[in-house]
Amino acid sequence: MAVKGATAHTGVLLVTANVGSLFDDPENLQKNWLREFYKVVHAHKPHFMALHCQEFGGKNYEASMSHVDKFVKELLSSDAMKDYNRARVYLDENFKSQEHFTALGSFYFLHESLKNIYQFDFKAKKYKKVTGKEIYSDTLESTPMLEKEKFPLDYFPECKWSRKGFIRTRWCITDCAFDLVNIHLFHDASNLVAWETSPSLYSGIRHKALGYVLDRIIDQRFERVSYFVFGDFNFRLDAKSVVETLCTKATMQTIRAADTNEVVKLIFRESDNDRKVMLQLEKKLFDYFNQEVFRDNNGTALLEFDKELSVFKDKLYELDISFPPSYPYSEDYSQGMQYMNTRCPAWCDRILMSHSAKELILKSENEERQVVYDHIGPNVCMGDHKPVFLSFRIAAGAGKPIANVHKCCLVQ
């Protein structure tokens, strides 16, 4: 793959992908997924590439380990990646520890033309020059080249452990330092609970967890640098507002459990038109009669209900979204554009950044479509999540020089 030298501009590609489905049906999904991923790599020809995976290994990591090894080997040795002669792979494989396991996987690839690139050692508080290909797994807590945390137990809904947390690495390219944070936040456990209030209970839980991560990466332990936070945020549309809008002229029927009187189903019917069912809502059912509303014009009419990021507008920036909701797609490999009727489609998978990172990207943009924010595999089954990517270029000297990168300060 021909990539122009990194002297004037350094091409960067950031990708986030919840890949749990790939390990539940590896034979049918992994080949498609990799092919579409390589297409994006080939189209944008980055010098530096970061792939942040969530639910790496699928629902049962231990049973999927052979598929995990095959996937990693393919990424590191495929012909499509042959010009990336340095790599760092960080896999959380500590599946036997409920207190620590996050199922996160972070991959970083460096093109052979990229010369001076350094990674931060959080323990020594110095940068190291990156050489060769290295894989770290199992207990990442002892690896000084990253910070990994699972959220505290009281952050988890009902204080029940699940695989949610973050991994942070720090890099320096062309005298420009930045953090890359792989993140997985909490999902909506019940559509009915999400519908009850605006904003939802789950939105508040995600707000608290994301605030925790941001506090950690801008605290006083290390010098502050620009940062990119990308992963599965599980951001959802404001369910109450969406239902009210989609079912404006509908009447609602409530079905309760006979023994507990708990609401188990809501049915919204048109007031006329033979009382046609428009929407059925259960704990894990969101069955709307017309899926096209989520695909028309890439679903942008629904962006007004995408509100969870607004509370962080002083700390986080996102480029305009022009792709359809990234979740929940059908896991049937023949249904690449179909959503499952389990959740209201939403933009769960995102690439966010600090305002200083925004300036870094935008002031380096001097050609048409230099910055691209999009999804991968629009017509192909990629699992229940479509990966999302951000491609941009960093101009030489665009960032503030970091004093600690001087040769005398490097850990050799």
mmCIF file of C-alpha atoms in Angstrom:
data_model
loop_
_atom_site.group_PDB
_atom_site.id
_atom_site.type_symbol
_atom_site.label_atom_id
_atom_site.label_comp_id
_atom_site.label_asym_id
_atom_site.label_seq_id
_atom_site.Cartn_x
_atom_site.Cartn_y
_atom_site.Cartn_z
ATOM 1 C CA MET A 1 0.000 0.000 0.000
ATOM 2 C CA ALA A 2 1.509 3.308 -1.066
ATOM 3 C CA VAL A 3 1.418 5.968 1.622
ATOM 4 C CA LYS A 4 3.022 9.332 1.122
ATOM 5 C CA GLY A 5 5.796 10.271 3.511
ATOM 6 C CA ALA A 6 4.814 11.635 6.896
ATOM 7 C CA THR A 7 6.838 14.835 6.673
ATOM 8 C CA ALA A 8 4.084 17.300 5.724
ATOM 9 C CA HIS A 9 0.985 15.574 7.042
ATOM 10 C CA THR A 10 0.577 12.430 9.107
ATOM 11 C CA GLY A 11 -2.548 10.461 8.234
ATOM 12 C CA VAL A 12 -4.448 9.120 11.251
ATOM 13 C CA LEU A 13 -7.306 6.607 11.245
ATOM 14 C CA LEU A 14 -9.304 5.951 14.418
ATOM 15 C CA VAL A 15 -11.818 3.073 14.411
ATOM 16 C CA THR A 16 -14.204 1.857 17.083
ATOM 17 C CA ALA A 17 -15.945 -1.516 16.813
ATOM 18 C CA ASN A 18 -18.045 -3.581 19.185
ATOM 19 C CA VAL A 19 -17.033 -6.981 17.808
ATOM 20 C CA GLY A 20 -18.895 -9.357 20.123
ATOM 21 C CA SER A 21 -20.960 -10.778 17.254
ATOM 22 C CA LEU A 22 -17.844 -11.749 15.301
ATOM 23 C CA PHE A 23 -16.952 -14.375 17.880
ATOM 24 C CA ASP A 24 -20.473 -15.748 18.182
ATOM 25 C CA ASP A 25 -20.544 -16.504 14.438
ATOM 26 C CA PRO A 26 -16.917 -16.287 13.278
ATOM 27 C CA GLU A 27 -17.281 -18.365 10.137
ATOM 28 C CA ASN A 28 -19.842 -16.076 8.554
ATOM 29 C CA LEU A 29 -18.988 -12.663 9.965
ATOM 30 C CA GLN A 30 -15.224 -12.285 10.429
ATOM 31 C CA LYS A 31 -14.303 -12.511 6.746
ATOM 32 C CA ASN A 32 -16.841 -9.827 5.768
ATOM 33 C CA TRP A 33 -15.818 -7.623 8.676
ATOM 34 C CA LEU A 34 -12.105 -7.780 7.850
ATOM 35 C CA ARG A 35 -12.711 -7.166 4.159
ATOM 36 C CA GLU A 36 -14.703 -3.987 4.877
ATOM 37 C CA PHE A 37 -12.126 -2.839 7.440
ATOM 38 C CA TYR A 38 -9.285 -3.280 4.955
ATOM 39 C CA LYS A 39 -11.249 -1.288 2.360
ATOM 40 C CA VAL A 40 -11.275 1.713 4.699
ATOM 41 C CA VAL A 41 -7.566 1.314 5.454
ATOM 42 C CA HIS A 42 -6.814 1.190 1.726
ATOM 43 C CA ALA A 43 -9.031 4.192 0.951
ATOM 44 C CA HIS A 44 -7.527 6.473 3.607
ATOM 45 C CA LYS A 45 -3.956 5.139 3.712
ATOM 46 C CA PRO A 46 -3.149 6.225 7.264
ATOM 47 C CA HIS A 47 0.332 6.402 8.740
ATOM 48 C CA PHE A 48 -1.006 5.743 12.244
ATOM 49 C CA MET A 49 -4.068 3.622 12.930
ATOM 50 C CA ALA A 50 -5.932 2.815 16.133
ATOM 51 C CA LEU A 51 -8.632 0.137 16.351
ATOM 52 C CA HIS A 52 -10.588 0.081 19.608
ATOM 53 C CA CYS A 53 -12.667 -3.070 20.115
ATOM 54 C CA GLN A 54 -15.319 -3.762 22.732
ATOM 55 C CA GLU A 55 -16.759 -7.170 23.692
ATOM 56 C CA PHE A 56 -13.589 -8.673 22.226
ATOM 57 C CA GLY A 57 -13.976 -12.437 22.314
ATOM 58 C CA GLY A 58 -17.782 -12.344 22.423
ATOM 59 C CA LYS A 59 -20.088 -13.510 25.185
ATOM 60 C CA ASN A 60 -17.878 -16.450 26.178
ATOM 61 C CA TYR A 61 -14.230 -15.416 25.943
ATOM 62 C CA GLU A 62 -12.804 -18.742 27.083
ATOM 63 C CA ALA A 63 -14.709 -20.661 24.396
ATOM 64 C CA SER A 64 -13.688 -18.093 21.755
ATOM 65 C CA MET A 65 -9.951 -17.967 22.439
ATOM 66 C CA SER A 66 -8.993 -19.854 19.269
ATOM 67 C CA HIS A 67 -11.080 -17.417 17.216
ATOM 68 C CA VAL A 68 -9.472 -14.505 19.085
ATOM 69 C CA ASP A 69 -5.987 -15.764 18.230
ATOM 70 C CA LYS A 70 -6.938 -16.208 14.577
ATOM 71 C CA PHE A 71 -8.424 -12.699 14.366
ATOM 72 C CA VAL A 72 -5.339 -11.085 15.923
ATOM 73 C CA LYS A 73 -2.976 -13.063 13.685
ATOM 74 C CA GLU A 74 -4.952 -12.053 10.613
ATOM 75 C CA LEU A 75 -4.792 -8.362 11.501
ATOM 76 C CA LEU A 76 -1.058 -8.460 12.163
ATOM 77 C CA SER A 77 0.011 -10.543 9.188
ATOM 78 C CA SER A 78 -2.484 -9.928 6.390
ATOM 79 C CA ASP A 79 -1.305 -8.652 3.029
ATOM 80 C CA ALA A 80 -3.504 -5.580 3.465
ATOM 81 C CA MET A 81 -1.479 -4.592 6.543
ATOM 82 C CA LYS A 82 1.984 -5.563 5.304
ATOM 83 C CA ASP A 83 3.287 -1.978 5.240
ATOM 84 C CA TYR A 84 2.546 -1.512 8.941
ATOM 85 C CA ASN A 85 5.808 -2.804 10.375
ATOM 86 C CA ARG A 86 5.184 -1.823 13.988
ATOM 87 C CA ALA A 87 2.172 -2.645 16.137
ATOM 88 C CA ARG A 88 0.963 -2.716 19.706
ATOM 89 C CA VAL A 89 -1.930 -4.942 20.747
ATOM 90 C CA TYR A 90 -3.517 -4.834 24.199
ATOM 91 C CA LEU A 91 -6.112 -7.525 24.932
ATOM 92 C CA ASP A 92 -7.915 -7.839 28.223
ATOM 93 C CA GLU A 93 -8.081 -11.625 28.553
ATOM 94 C CA ASN A 94 -8.461 -11.745 32.313
ATOM 95 C CA PHE A 95 -11.951 -13.264 31.978
ATOM 96 C CA LYS A 96 -11.776 -15.124 35.290
ATOM 97 C CA SER A 97 -11.713 -11.869 37.271
ATOM 98 C CA GLN A 98 -15.118 -10.188 37.532
ATOM 99 C CA GLU A 99 -13.479 -7.230 39.253
ATOM 100 C CA HIS A 100 -11.089 -6.509 36.371
ATOM 101 C CA PHE A 101 -12.326 -8.025 33.087
ATOM 102 C CA THR A 102 -13.468 -5.430 30.535
ATOM 103 C CA ALA A 103 -13.287 -7.441 27.254
ATOM 104 C CA LEU A 104 -11.563 -4.460 25.631
ATOM 105 C CA GLY A 105 -9.014 -4.858 22.861
ATOM 106 C CA SER A 106 -6.855 -1.991 21.568
ATOM 107 C CA PHE A 107 -4.786 -2.288 18.373
ATOM 108 C CA TYR A 108 -2.289 0.294 17.112
ATOM 109 C CA PHE A 109 -0.547 0.061 13.720
ATOM 110 C CA LEU A 110 2.357 2.215 12.481
ATOM 111 C CA HIS A 111 3.228 2.550 8.811
ATOM 112 C CA GLU A 112 6.825 1.937 7.767
ATOM 113 C CA SER A 113 7.128 5.518 6.483
ATOM 114 C CA LEU A 114 6.300 6.979 9.890
ATOM 115 C CA LYS A 115 9.601 7.751 11.572
ATOM 116 C CA ASN A 116 9.553 9.353 14.983
ATOM 117 C CA ILE A 117 6.662 8.004 17.002
ATOM 118 C CA TYR A 118 6.701 7.523 20.739
ATOM 119 C CA GLN A 119 4.443 5.899 23.303
ATOM 120 C CA PHE A 120 4.145 7.088 26.883
ATOM 121 C CA ASP A 121 5.234 4.955 29.829
ATOM 122 C CA PHE A 122 2.775 5.890 32.599
ATOM 123 C CA LYS A 123 4.970 4.385 35.299
ATOM 124 C CA ALA A 124 8.257 6.035 34.281
ATOM 125 C CA LYS A 125 6.403 9.157 33.055
ATOM 126 C CA LYS A 126 8.558 9.208 29.924
ATOM 127 C CA TYR A 127 8.146 8.351 26.263
ATOM 128 C CA LYS A 128 9.542 5.282 24.511
ATOM 129 C CA LYS A 129 10.260 4.972 20.823
ATOM 130 C CA VAL A 130 7.999 2.344 19.258
ATOM 131 C CA THR A 131 9.722 -0.559 17.467
ATOM 132 C CA GLY A 132 8.577 -3.999 16.379
ATOM 133 C CA LYS A 133 5.256 -5.726 16.995
ATOM 134 C CA GLU A 134 4.181 -6.613 20.525
ATOM 135 C CA ILE A 135 1.073 -8.206 22.011
ATOM 136 C CA TYR A 136 0.072 -7.782 25.657
ATOM 137 C CA SER A 137 -2.779 -9.720 27.193
ATOM 138 C CA ASP A 138 -4.217 -11.260 30.356
ATOM 139 C CA THR A 139 -3.376 -8.877 33.226
ATOM 140 C CA LEU A 140 -3.026 -5.473 31.619
ATOM 141 C CA GLU A 141 -2.990 -3.726 34.978
ATOM 142 C CA SER A 142 0.750 -4.383 35.246
ATOM 143 C CA THR A 143 1.558 -2.984 31.789
ATOM 144 C CA PRO A 144 3.137 0.482 32.208
ATOM 145 C CA MET A 145 2.303 1.579 28.645
ATOM 146 C CA LEU A 146 -1.403 1.956 29.410
ATOM 147 C CA GLU A 147 -3.937 2.697 32.100
ATOM 148 C CA LYS A 148 -6.858 0.312 32.413
ATOM 149 C CA GLU A 149 -9.788 0.519 34.791
ATOM 150 C CA LYS A 150 -13.113 -1.144 35.265
ATOM 151 C CA PHE A 151 -15.764 1.139 36.699
ATOM 152 C CA PRO A 152 -16.312 0.899 40.481
ATOM 153 C CA LEU A 153 -18.993 -1.628 41.427
ATOM 154 C CA ASP A 154 -21.426 1.036 42.637
ATOM 155 C CA TYR A 155 -21.453 2.523 39.115
ATOM 156 C CA PHE A 156 -22.983 -0.675 37.730
ATOM 157 C CA PRO A 157 -26.775 -0.923 37.548
ATOM 158 C CA GLU A 158 -28.013 -2.914 40.550
ATOM 159 C CA CYS A 159 -24.325 -3.266 41.540
ATOM 160 C CA LYS A 160 -23.933 -6.264 39.223
ATOM 161 C CA TRP A 161 -20.591 -6.636 37.430
ATOM 162 C CA SER A 162 -20.522 -6.431 33.637
ATOM 163 C CA ARG A 163 -17.664 -5.857 31.195
ATOM 164 C CA LYS A 164 -17.501 -2.087 31.228
ATOM 165 C CA GLY A 165 -14.457 0.168 31.647
ATOM 166 C CA PHE A 166 -11.704 1.899 29.698
ATOM 167 C CA ILE A 167 -8.113 1.591 28.472
ATOM 168 C CA ARG A 168 -5.952 4.658 27.901
ATOM 169 C CA THR A 169 -2.737 4.981 25.907
ATOM 170 C CA ARG A 170 -0.701 8.103 25.067
ATOM 171 C CA TRP A 171 1.195 8.735 21.838
ATOM 172 C CA CYS A 172 3.432 11.400 20.319
ATOM 173 C CA ILE A 173 3.640 11.966 16.555
ATOM 174 C CA THR A 174 5.406 14.945 14.925
ATOM 175 C CA ASP A 175 5.832 16.614 18.329
ATOM 176 C CA CYS A 176 2.113 16.286 18.953
ATOM 177 C CA ALA A 177 0.994 14.271 21.984
ATOM 178 C CA PHE A 178 -2.509 12.870 22.495
ATOM 179 C CA ASP A 179 -4.361 10.267 24.536
ATOM 180 C CA LEU A 180 -6.449 7.513 22.929
ATOM 181 C CA VAL A 181 -9.121 6.067 25.222
ATOM 182 C CA ASN A 182 -11.014 2.847 24.459
ATOM 183 C CA ILE A 183 -14.326 2.954 26.336
ATOM 184 C CA HIS A 184 -17.410 0.816 26.908
ATOM 185 C CA LEU A 185 -20.332 2.300 28.839
ATOM 186 C CA PHE A 186 -23.537 0.770 30.207
ATOM 187 C CA HIS A 187 -26.426 -0.346 28.000
ATOM 188 C CA ASP A 188 -30.170 0.048 28.496
ATOM 189 C CA ALA A 189 -31.337 -3.059 30.334
ATOM 190 C CA SER A 190 -35.045 -2.457 29.610
ATOM 191 C CA ASN A 191 -36.856 -0.493 26.919
ATOM 192 C CA LEU A 192 -39.775 -0.064 29.308
ATOM 193 C CA VAL A 193 -37.597 1.520 32.012
ATOM 194 C CA ALA A 194 -35.881 3.730 29.421
ATOM 195 C CA TRP A 195 -39.298 4.950 28.247
ATOM 196 C CA GLU A 196 -40.492 5.962 31.716
ATOM 197 C CA THR A 197 -38.493 9.188 32.171
ATOM 198 C CA SER A 198 -36.721 11.800 30.076
ATOM 199 C CA PRO A 199 -33.745 11.636 30.366
ATOM 200 C CA SER A 200 -33.763 7.953 31.200
ATOM 201 C CA LEU A 201 -32.347 6.244 34.267
ATOM 202 C CA TYR A 202 -29.675 4.626 32.086
ATOM 203 C CA SER A 203 -28.645 7.948 30.586
ATOM 204 C CA GLY A 204 -27.814 9.143 34.099
ATOM 205 C CA ILE A 205 -25.672 6.052 34.733
ATOM 206 C CA ARG A 206 -23.705 6.625 31.514
ATOM 207 C CA HIS A 207 -23.295 10.309 32.366
ATOM 208 C CA LYS A 208 -21.722 9.388 35.700
ATOM 209 C CA ALA A 209 -19.375 6.800 34.143
ATOM 210 C CA LEU A 210 -18.188 9.069 31.326
ATOM 211 C CA GLY A 211 -17.572 11.833 33.841
ATOM 212 C CA TYR A 212 -15.427 9.386 35.816
ATOM 213 C CA VAL A 213 -13.292 8.635 32.744
ATOM 214 C CA LEU A 214 -12.838 12.298 31.829
ATOM 215 C CA ASP A 215 -11.840 13.136 35.389
ATOM 216 C CA ARG A 216 -9.206 10.410 35.248
ATOM 217 C CA ILE A 217 -7.632 11.518 31.980
ATOM 218 C CA ILE A 218 -7.408 15.217 32.885
ATOM 219 C CA ASP A 219 -6.305 14.853 36.510
ATOM 220 C CA GLN A 220 -2.995 16.158 37.862
ATOM 221 C CA ARG A 221 -0.935 12.958 37.655
ATOM 222 C CA PHE A 222 0.317 13.617 34.124
ATOM 223 C CA GLU A 223 0.752 16.527 31.787
ATOM 224 C CA ARG A 224 -2.500 17.416 30.044
ATOM 225 C CA VAL A 225 -2.644 16.646 26.326
ATOM 226 C CA SER A 226 -5.358 16.473 23.680
ATOM 227 C CA TYR A 227 -7.482 13.332 23.837
ATOM 228 C CA PHE A 228 -9.746 11.164 21.705
ATOM 229 C CA VAL A 229 -12.305 8.958 23.462
ATOM 230 C CA PHE A 230 -13.827 6.348 21.165
ATOM 231 C CA GLY A 231 -15.752 3.192 21.785
ATOM 232 C CA ASP A 232 -19.246 1.909 22.493
ATOM 233 C CA PHE A 233 -20.791 4.663 24.611
ATOM 234 C CA ASN A 234 -24.194 2.961 24.421
ATOM 235 C CA PHE A 235 -25.712 6.423 23.953
ATOM 236 C CA ARG A 236 -29.417 6.022 23.184
ATOM 237 C CA LEU A 237 -32.064 8.299 21.764
ATOM 238 C CA ASP A 238 -34.344 9.832 24.359
ATOM 239 C CA ALA A 239 -36.884 6.989 24.333
ATOM 240 C CA LYS A 240 -39.860 8.918 25.678
ATOM 241 C CA SER A 241 -39.470 11.698 23.111
ATOM 242 C CA VAL A 242 -38.891 9.257 20.230
ATOM 243 C CA VAL A 243 -41.999 7.212 21.044
ATOM 244 C CA GLU A 244 -44.124 10.341 21.420
ATOM 245 C CA THR A 245 -42.909 11.575 18.023
ATOM 246 C CA LEU A 246 -43.225 8.265 16.164
ATOM 247 C CA CYS A 247 -46.645 7.565 17.667
ATOM 248 C CA THR A 248 -48.128 11.071 17.792
ATOM 249 C CA LYS A 249 -51.623 9.990 16.746
ATOM 250 C CA ALA A 250 -51.567 6.604 18.420
ATOM 251 C CA THR A 251 -53.415 5.250 21.419
ATOM 252 C CA MET A 252 -51.512 3.201 23.988
ATOM 253 C CA GLN A 253 -52.543 -0.153 25.438
ATOM 254 C CA THR A 254 -50.807 -1.302 28.620
ATOM 255 C CA ILE A 255 -50.393 -5.015 29.357
ATOM 256 C CA ARG A 256 -49.493 -6.059 32.897
ATOM 257 C CA ALA A 257 -48.284 -9.318 34.420
ATOM 258 C CA ALA A 258 -51.156 -11.129 36.113
ATOM 259 C CA ASP A 259 -49.195 -12.002 39.249
ATOM 260 C CA THR A 260 -47.224 -8.778 39.890
ATOM 261 C CA ASN A 261 -49.236 -6.135 38.000
ATOM 262 C CA GLU A 262 -45.911 -5.022 36.504
ATOM 263 C CA VAL A 263 -46.067 -3.458 33.035
ATOM 264 C CA VAL A 264 -44.687 -6.024 30.578
ATOM 265 C CA LYS A 265 -45.798 -4.587 27.237
ATOM 266 C CA LEU A 266 -47.000 -1.391 25.615
ATOM 267 C CA ILE A 267 -48.872 -1.452 22.299
ATOM 268 C CA PHE A 268 -49.337 1.741 20.290
ATOM 269 C CA ARG A 269 -52.126 1.659 17.683
ATOM 270 C CA GLU A 270 -53.235 4.168 15.110
ATOM 271 C CA SER A 271 -56.437 5.950 16.131
ATOM 272 C CA ASP A 272 -57.965 5.129 12.745
ATOM 273 C CA ASN A 273 -56.749 2.941 9.835
ATOM 274 C CA ASP A 274 -58.281 -0.154 11.439
ATOM 275 C CA ARG A 275 -56.255 0.502 14.613
ATOM 276 C CA LYS A 276 -53.056 -0.714 12.976
ATOM 277 C CA VAL A 277 -50.250 -1.554 15.421
ATOM 278 C CA MET A 278 -47.439 1.030 15.061
ATOM 279 C CA LEU A 279 -45.120 0.074 17.907
ATOM 280 C CA GLN A 280 -44.769 -2.755 20.403
ATOM 281 C CA LEU A 281 -42.531 -2.152 23.383
ATOM 282 C CA GLU A 282 -41.256 -4.772 25.829
ATOM 283 C CA LYS A 283 -38.149 -5.092 27.977
ATOM 284 C CA LYS A 284 -36.136 -6.306 24.965
ATOM 285 C CA LEU A 285 -38.521 -5.518 22.120
ATOM 286 C CA PHE A 286 -38.790 -2.314 20.103
ATOM 287 C CA ASP A 287 -40.891 -3.297 17.109
ATOM 288 C CA TYR A 288 -41.775 -0.253 14.995
ATOM 289 C CA PHE A 289 -43.756 -0.925 11.841
ATOM 290 C CA ASN A 290 -41.553 1.207 9.536
ATOM 291 C CA GLN A 291 -37.789 0.778 9.843
ATOM 292 C CA GLU A 292 -37.207 3.218 6.985
ATOM 293 C CA VAL A 293 -37.542 6.117 9.415
ATOM 294 C CA PHE A 294 -34.187 5.066 10.902
ATOM 295 C CA ARG A 295 -32.514 4.845 7.476
ATOM 296 C CA ASP A 296 -34.055 7.748 5.533
ATOM 297 C CA ASN A 297 -31.432 10.447 5.057
ATOM 298 C CA ASN A 298 -29.217 8.370 7.375
ATOM 299 C CA GLY A 299 -31.684 8.807 10.214
ATOM 300 C CA THR A 300 -30.657 12.438 10.702
ATOM 301 C CA ALA A 301 -34.238 13.461 11.553
ATOM 302 C CA LEU A 302 -33.763 11.513 14.785
ATOM 303 C CA LEU A 303 -30.562 13.304 15.805
ATOM 304 C CA GLU A 304 -32.610 15.814 17.782
ATOM 305 C CA PHE A 305 -33.311 12.987 20.241
ATOM 306 C CA ASP A 306 -29.606 12.155 20.586
ATOM 307 C CA LYS A 307 -29.045 14.241 23.707
ATOM 308 C CA GLU A 308 -26.626 12.405 25.981
ATOM 309 C CA LEU A 309 -23.474 14.160 24.790
ATOM 310 C CA SER A 310 -24.885 17.640 25.364
ATOM 311 C CA VAL A 311 -24.031 17.666 29.077
ATOM 312 C CA PHE A 312 -20.337 17.280 28.159
ATOM 313 C CA LYS A 313 -20.195 20.019 25.519
ATOM 314 C CA ASP A 314 -17.601 21.963 27.536
ATOM 315 C CA LYS A 315 -15.235 18.944 27.524
ATOM 316 C CA LEU A 316 -16.066 16.935 24.414
ATOM 317 C CA TYR A 317 -16.560 17.660 20.737
ATOM 318 C CA GLU A 318 -17.892 15.453 17.936
ATOM 319 C CA LEU A 319 -17.923 16.031 14.214
ATOM 320 C CA ASP A 320 -21.346 16.125 12.566
ATOM 321 C CA ILE A 321 -22.931 12.683 12.228
ATOM 322 C CA SER A 322 -23.958 11.836 8.671
ATOM 323 C CA PHE A 323 -24.323 8.054 8.958
ATOM 324 C CA PRO A 324 -27.298 5.999 10.189
ATOM 325 C CA PRO A 325 -27.619 4.677 13.742
ATOM 326 C CA SER A 326 -24.829 2.149 14.368
ATOM 327 C CA TYR A 327 -26.868 -0.309 16.475
ATOM 328 C CA PRO A 328 -28.696 -2.785 16.670
ATOM 329 C CA TYR A 329 -28.183 -4.364 13.260
ATOM 330 C CA SER A 330 -29.284 -7.873 12.413
ATOM 331 C CA GLU A 331 -26.643 -10.546 13.048
ATOM 332 C CA ASP A 332 -27.927 -12.520 10.066
ATOM 333 C CA TYR A 333 -25.029 -12.257 7.593
ATOM 334 C CA SER A 334 -27.508 -11.954 4.687
ATOM 335 C CA GLN A 335 -29.188 -8.885 6.240
ATOM 336 C CA GLY A 336 -26.571 -6.127 6.122
ATOM 337 C CA MET A 337 -28.931 -3.149 6.392
ATOM 338 C CA GLN A 338 -31.692 -4.534 8.615
ATOM 339 C CA TYR A 339 -32.100 -3.489 12.254
ATOM 340 C CA MET A 340 -33.111 -5.993 14.911
ATOM 341 C CA ASN A 341 -36.401 -5.313 16.703
ATOM 342 C CA THR A 342 -34.748 -5.409 20.117
ATOM 343 C CA ARG A 343 -33.874 -1.731 20.729
ATOM 344 C CA CYS A 344 -34.601 1.617 19.202
ATOM 345 C CA PRO A 345 -31.750 2.215 16.720
ATOM 346 C CA ALA A 346 -29.163 4.638 18.119
ATOM 347 C CA TRP A 347 -25.694 6.047 17.568
ATOM 348 C CA CYS A 348 -23.940 3.944 20.241
ATOM 349 C CA ASP A 349 -20.519 3.874 18.588
ATOM 350 C CA ARG A 350 -18.818 7.268 18.540
ATOM 351 C CA ILE A 351 -15.501 9.083 18.261
ATOM 352 C CA LEU A 352 -15.295 12.058 20.607
ATOM 353 C CA MET A 353 -12.447 14.416 21.329
ATOM 354 C CA SER A 354 -11.268 17.260 23.514
ATOM 355 C CA HIS A 355 -11.610 20.773 22.140
ATOM 356 C CA SER A 356 -7.837 20.975 21.736
ATOM 357 C CA ALA A 357 -7.968 17.797 19.619
ATOM 358 C CA LYS A 358 -10.676 19.422 17.505
ATOM 359 C CA GLU A 359 -8.373 22.365 16.821
ATOM 360 C CA LEU A 360 -5.575 19.960 15.968
ATOM 361 C CA ILE A 361 -7.743 18.271 13.336
ATOM 362 C CA LEU A 362 -9.412 21.316 11.857
ATOM 363 C CA LYS A 363 -6.336 23.485 11.513
ATOM 364 C CA SER A 364 -4.616 20.644 9.676
ATOM 365 C CA GLU A 365 -7.467 20.428 7.175
ATOM 366 C CA ASN A 366 -6.379 22.100 3.979
ATOM 367 C CA GLU A 367 -7.809 19.809 1.331
ATOM 368 C CA GLU A 368 -11.361 18.802 0.482
ATOM 369 C CA ARG A 369 -12.659 15.884 2.583
ATOM 370 C CA GLN A 370 -9.462 15.769 4.585
ATOM 371 C CA VAL A 371 -11.525 14.858 7.647
ATOM 372 C CA VAL A 372 -14.016 11.986 7.292
ATOM 373 C CA TYR A 373 -16.365 10.693 10.030
ATOM 374 C CA ASP A 374 -18.371 7.692 8.864
ATOM 375 C CA HIS A 375 -19.317 4.066 9.444
ATOM 376 C CA ILE A 376 -17.888 0.878 7.924
ATOM 377 C CA GLY A 377 -19.756 -1.748 5.911
ATOM 378 C CA PRO A 378 -23.035 0.084 5.239
ATOM 379 C CA ASN A 379 -24.441 -2.739 3.097
ATOM 380 C CA VAL A 380 -22.694 -5.691 4.749
ATOM 381 C CA CYS A 381 -23.442 -7.517 7.995
ATOM 382 C CA MET A 382 -20.751 -6.429 10.460
ATOM 383 C CA GLY A 383 -22.519 -7.887 13.504
ATOM 384 C CA ASP A 384 -24.988 -5.968 15.650
ATOM 385 C CA HIS A 385 -22.749 -2.853 15.613
ATOM 386 C CA LYS A 386 -21.416 -1.057 12.539
ATOM 387 C CA PRO A 387 -17.832 0.110 13.186
ATOM 388 C CA VAL A 388 -17.317 3.877 13.071
ATOM 389 C CA PHE A 389 -14.151 5.649 11.896
ATOM 390 C CA LEU A 390 -12.531 9.060 11.849
ATOM 391 C CA SER A 391 -9.845 9.835 9.287
ATOM 392 C CA PHE A 392 -7.767 13.018 9.479
ATOM 393 C CA ARG A 393 -4.261 14.369 8.994
ATOM 394 C CA ILE A 394 -2.007 16.122 11.457
ATOM 395 C CA ALA A 395 0.169 18.884 10.018
ATOM 396 C CA ALA A 396 3.781 18.844 11.140
ATOM 397 C CA GLY A 397 4.084 21.012 14.232
ATOM 398 C CA ALA A 398 0.293 21.376 14.566
ATOM 399 C CA GLY A 399 0.354 20.425 18.219
ATOM 400 C CA LYS A 400 2.126 21.996 21.153
ATOM 401 C CA PRO A 401 5.622 20.495 21.424
ATOM 402 C CA ILE A 402 5.931 18.204 24.425
ATOM 403 C CA ALA A 403 9.112 18.892 26.344
ATOM 404 C CA ASN A 404 9.502 15.340 27.620
ATOM 405 C CA VAL A 405 9.941 13.946 24.117
ATOM 406 C CA HIS A 406 13.448 15.364 23.819
ATOM 407 C CA LYS A 407 16.009 12.623 23.274
ATOM 408 C CA CYS A 408 17.604 13.021 26.691
ATOM 409 C CA CYS A 409 14.295 12.220 28.384
ATOM 410 C CA LEU A 410 13.400 9.072 26.461
ATOM 411 C CA VAL A 411 13.323 5.653 28.046
ATOM 412 C CA GLN A 412 15.390 3.611 25.574
#
